């Protein structure tokens, strides 16, 4: 019953020209897909006796399956690309709003740490189509970093370094992601077949019900 804390805006470009999803479908050329994330969840905290408004920390993970027969030379800014020969799996992790909340750029110790907030994919494409794109929002990753135990800026810097490198861990799960997508696609075929069978059998069911209705008179006579 509430608005989502994170919104995702996806913009498509074909040969450096912004296009709609409908316009790019089936087209060929140099494509760029830009994912922009906005964090709408904010809270008030007290810092050194002053009230400050900070963004609620979330990690946002996006996975994209790009068919190998359509996409080549896939590159991503803010993520990783894994290829299994038939598909290109793009995985990216971003932290919208966290950089500003921590004011990283105004400290010499943290100014070189960048927490990504956008994901940008470029590729050469023939017959543009995407099999799957999914985004997951979580706050649990921050529990694993143990941020509640941090007492010094050095400890914070170390934790942020670990956080900025966390996207590389997505590579380890890429095989499971692909297996899951394959199972989903296989199961969708079985589901479609089941729907077709149900549709075909519905005619037989209707015929059977009609026969039963027509035979009620004979059934009554038999019972009498």
Coordinates of C-alpha atoms in Angstrom, one line a residue, residues 35-203:
X35 CA 19.3 2.4 -16.3
X36 CA 18.8 5.3 -13.9
X37 CA 17.7 4.7 -10.3
X38 CA 16.2 7.2 -7.9
X39 CA 15.9 6.7 -4.2
X40 CA 12.7 8.2 -2.8
X41 CA 13.2 6.9 0.8
X42 CA 14.6 9.4 3.2
X43 CA 14.9 9.7 6.9
X44 CA 15.9 12.3 9.5
X45 CA 18.9 11.6 11.7
X46 CA 20.9 13.6 14.3
X47 CA 24.5 14.2 13.4
X48 CA 26.6 16.2 15.9
X49 CA 23.5 17.6 17.5
X50 CA 22.0 18.7 14.1
X51 CA 19.2 17.1 12.3
X52 CA 20.1 15.9 8.8
X53 CA 18.0 14.3 6.1
X54 CA 19.7 11.2 4.6
X55 CA 18.8 8.7 2.0
X56 CA 17.9 5.2 3.2
X57 CA 20.7 2.9 2.0
X58 CA 19.6 0.3 -0.6
X59 CA 21.6 -1.9 -2.9
X60 CA 20.0 -2.3 -6.3
X61 CA 20.9 -5.3 -8.4
X62 CA 19.9 -5.5 -12.1
X63 CA 20.3 -8.6 -14.3
X64 CA 19.8 -8.5 -18.0
X65 CA 19.8 -11.5 -20.4
X66 CA 20.9 -10.4 -23.9
X67 CA 20.7 -13.2 -26.6
X68 CA 24.0 -14.0 -28.2
X69 CA 22.5 -14.2 -31.6
X70 CA 21.4 -10.6 -31.4
X71 CA 24.0 -8.8 -29.2
X72 CA 27.8 -8.7 -29.7
X73 CA 30.6 -6.5 -28.3
X74 CA 28.6 -6.1 -25.1
X75 CA 30.1 -3.7 -22.6
X76 CA 28.7 -2.3 -19.3
X77 CA 29.6 0.7 -17.2
X78 CA 28.9 -0.1 -13.5
X79 CA 28.7 -3.8 -13.8
X80 CA 30.0 -7.0 -15.3
X81 CA 29.3 -9.0 -18.5
X82 CA 29.4 -12.8 -18.5
X83 CA 28.9 -14.9 -21.7
X84 CA 28.1 -18.6 -21.8
X85 CA 28.3 -18.7 -25.6
X86 CA 24.6 -18.4 -26.3
X87 CA 23.7 -15.5 -23.9
X88 CA 25.3 -12.4 -22.6
X89 CA 24.5 -11.9 -18.9
X90 CA 24.8 -8.3 -17.7
X91 CA 24.9 -7.9 -13.9
X92 CA 25.2 -4.5 -12.1
X93 CA 24.9 -3.3 -8.6
X94 CA 24.3 0.4 -7.7
X95 CA 23.6 2.4 -4.5
X96 CA 21.3 5.3 -5.4
X97 CA 21.6 8.3 -3.0
X98 CA 24.2 6.8 -0.7
X99 CA 27.2 8.7 -2.1
X100 CA 25.5 12.1 -1.4
X101 CA 24.2 11.0 2.1
X102 CA 27.7 10.0 3.2
X103 CA 29.1 13.2 1.5
X104 CA 32.1 11.2 0.2
X105 CA 33.4 13.8 -2.2
X106 CA 34.1 16.3 0.6
X107 CA 36.6 14.1 2.5
X108 CA 40.2 13.5 1.4
X109 CA 39.9 9.9 2.8
X110 CA 36.8 9.0 0.7
X111 CA 36.9 11.3 -2.3
X112 CA 38.3 8.5 -4.5
X113 CA 35.5 6.1 -3.6
X114 CA 32.7 6.0 -6.1
X115 CA 29.4 4.2 -5.4
X116 CA 27.7 3.8 -8.8
X117 CA 24.1 5.1 -9.2
X118 CA 23.5 4.2 -12.9
X119 CA 24.0 1.3 -15.2
X120 CA 24.8 1.7 -18.9
X121 CA 25.1 -1.1 -21.5
X122 CA 26.4 -0.7 -25.0
X123 CA 26.5 -3.3 -27.8
X124 CA 26.1 -4.0 -31.5
X125 CA 22.7 -5.5 -32.2
X126 CA 20.9 -7.3 -34.9
X127 CA 17.1 -7.6 -34.5
X128 CA 16.9 -6.0 -31.1
X129 CA 15.1 -8.0 -28.4
X130 CA 15.7 -8.7 -24.7
X131 CA 14.8 -12.1 -23.1
X132 CA 14.8 -10.8 -19.5
X133 CA 15.5 -7.8 -17.4
X134 CA 15.0 -7.9 -13.7
X135 CA 15.8 -5.6 -10.8
X136 CA 16.0 -6.5 -7.1
X137 CA 16.3 -3.9 -4.2
X138 CA 17.7 -5.0 -0.9
X139 CA 19.1 -3.5 2.3
X140 CA 20.5 -6.7 3.7
X141 CA 24.0 -6.2 2.1
X142 CA 24.6 -3.4 4.6
X143 CA 24.0 -5.8 7.6
X144 CA 26.8 -8.0 6.2
X145 CA 29.3 -5.1 6.2
X146 CA 28.8 -4.6 9.9
X147 CA 28.4 -0.8 9.6
X148 CA 27.0 -0.6 13.1
X149 CA 30.4 -1.4 14.5
X150 CA 32.3 1.3 12.7
X151 CA 33.9 3.9 15.0
X152 CA 36.5 5.6 12.8
X153 CA 36.8 7.1 9.3
X154 CA 39.4 4.5 8.4
X155 CA 37.0 1.7 9.2
X156 CA 34.3 3.4 7.2
X157 CA 36.7 3.8 4.2
X158 CA 37.5 0.1 4.4
X159 CA 33.8 -0.9 4.5
X160 CA 33.0 1.4 1.5
X161 CA 35.9 -0.1 -0.5
X162 CA 34.4 -3.5 0.1
X163 CA 31.0 -2.2 -0.9
X164 CA 32.2 -0.6 -4.1
X165 CA 33.8 -3.9 -5.1
X166 CA 30.8 -6.0 -4.2
X167 CA 29.5 -6.1 -7.8
X168 CA 32.3 -8.5 -8.7
X169 CA 30.7 -11.1 -6.5
X170 CA 27.8 -11.1 -8.9
X171 CA 30.0 -13.0 -11.3
X172 CA 30.0 -16.0 -9.0
X173 CA 26.2 -16.2 -9.1
X174 CA 25.9 -15.7 -12.9
X175 CA 25.8 -19.5 -13.6
X176 CA 22.9 -19.9 -11.2
X177 CA 21.2 -16.9 -12.7
X178 CA 21.5 -18.4 -16.2
X179 CA 20.3 -21.8 -15.0
X180 CA 17.3 -20.2 -13.3
X181 CA 16.4 -18.2 -16.5
X182 CA 16.7 -21.4 -18.6
X183 CA 14.4 -23.3 -16.2
X184 CA 12.0 -20.4 -16.3
X185 CA 12.0 -20.4 -20.1
X186 CA 11.6 -24.2 -20.2
X187 CA 8.8 -24.2 -17.7
X188 CA 7.0 -21.4 -19.6
X189 CA 6.8 -23.7 -22.6
X190 CA 5.3 -26.5 -20.5
X191 CA 2.8 -24.0 -19.1
X192 CA 1.9 -22.8 -22.6
X193 CA 1.4 -26.5 -23.7
X194 CA -0.8 -27.1 -20.7
X195 CA -2.9 -24.1 -21.6
X196 CA -3.3 -25.4 -25.1
X197 CA -4.3 -28.8 -23.8
X198 CA -6.8 -27.3 -21.4
X199 CA -8.2 -25.3 -24.3
X200 CA -8.5 -28.3 -26.5
X201 CA -10.1 -30.4 -23.8
X202 CA -12.6 -27.7 -22.9
X203 CA -14.4 -28.5 -26.1

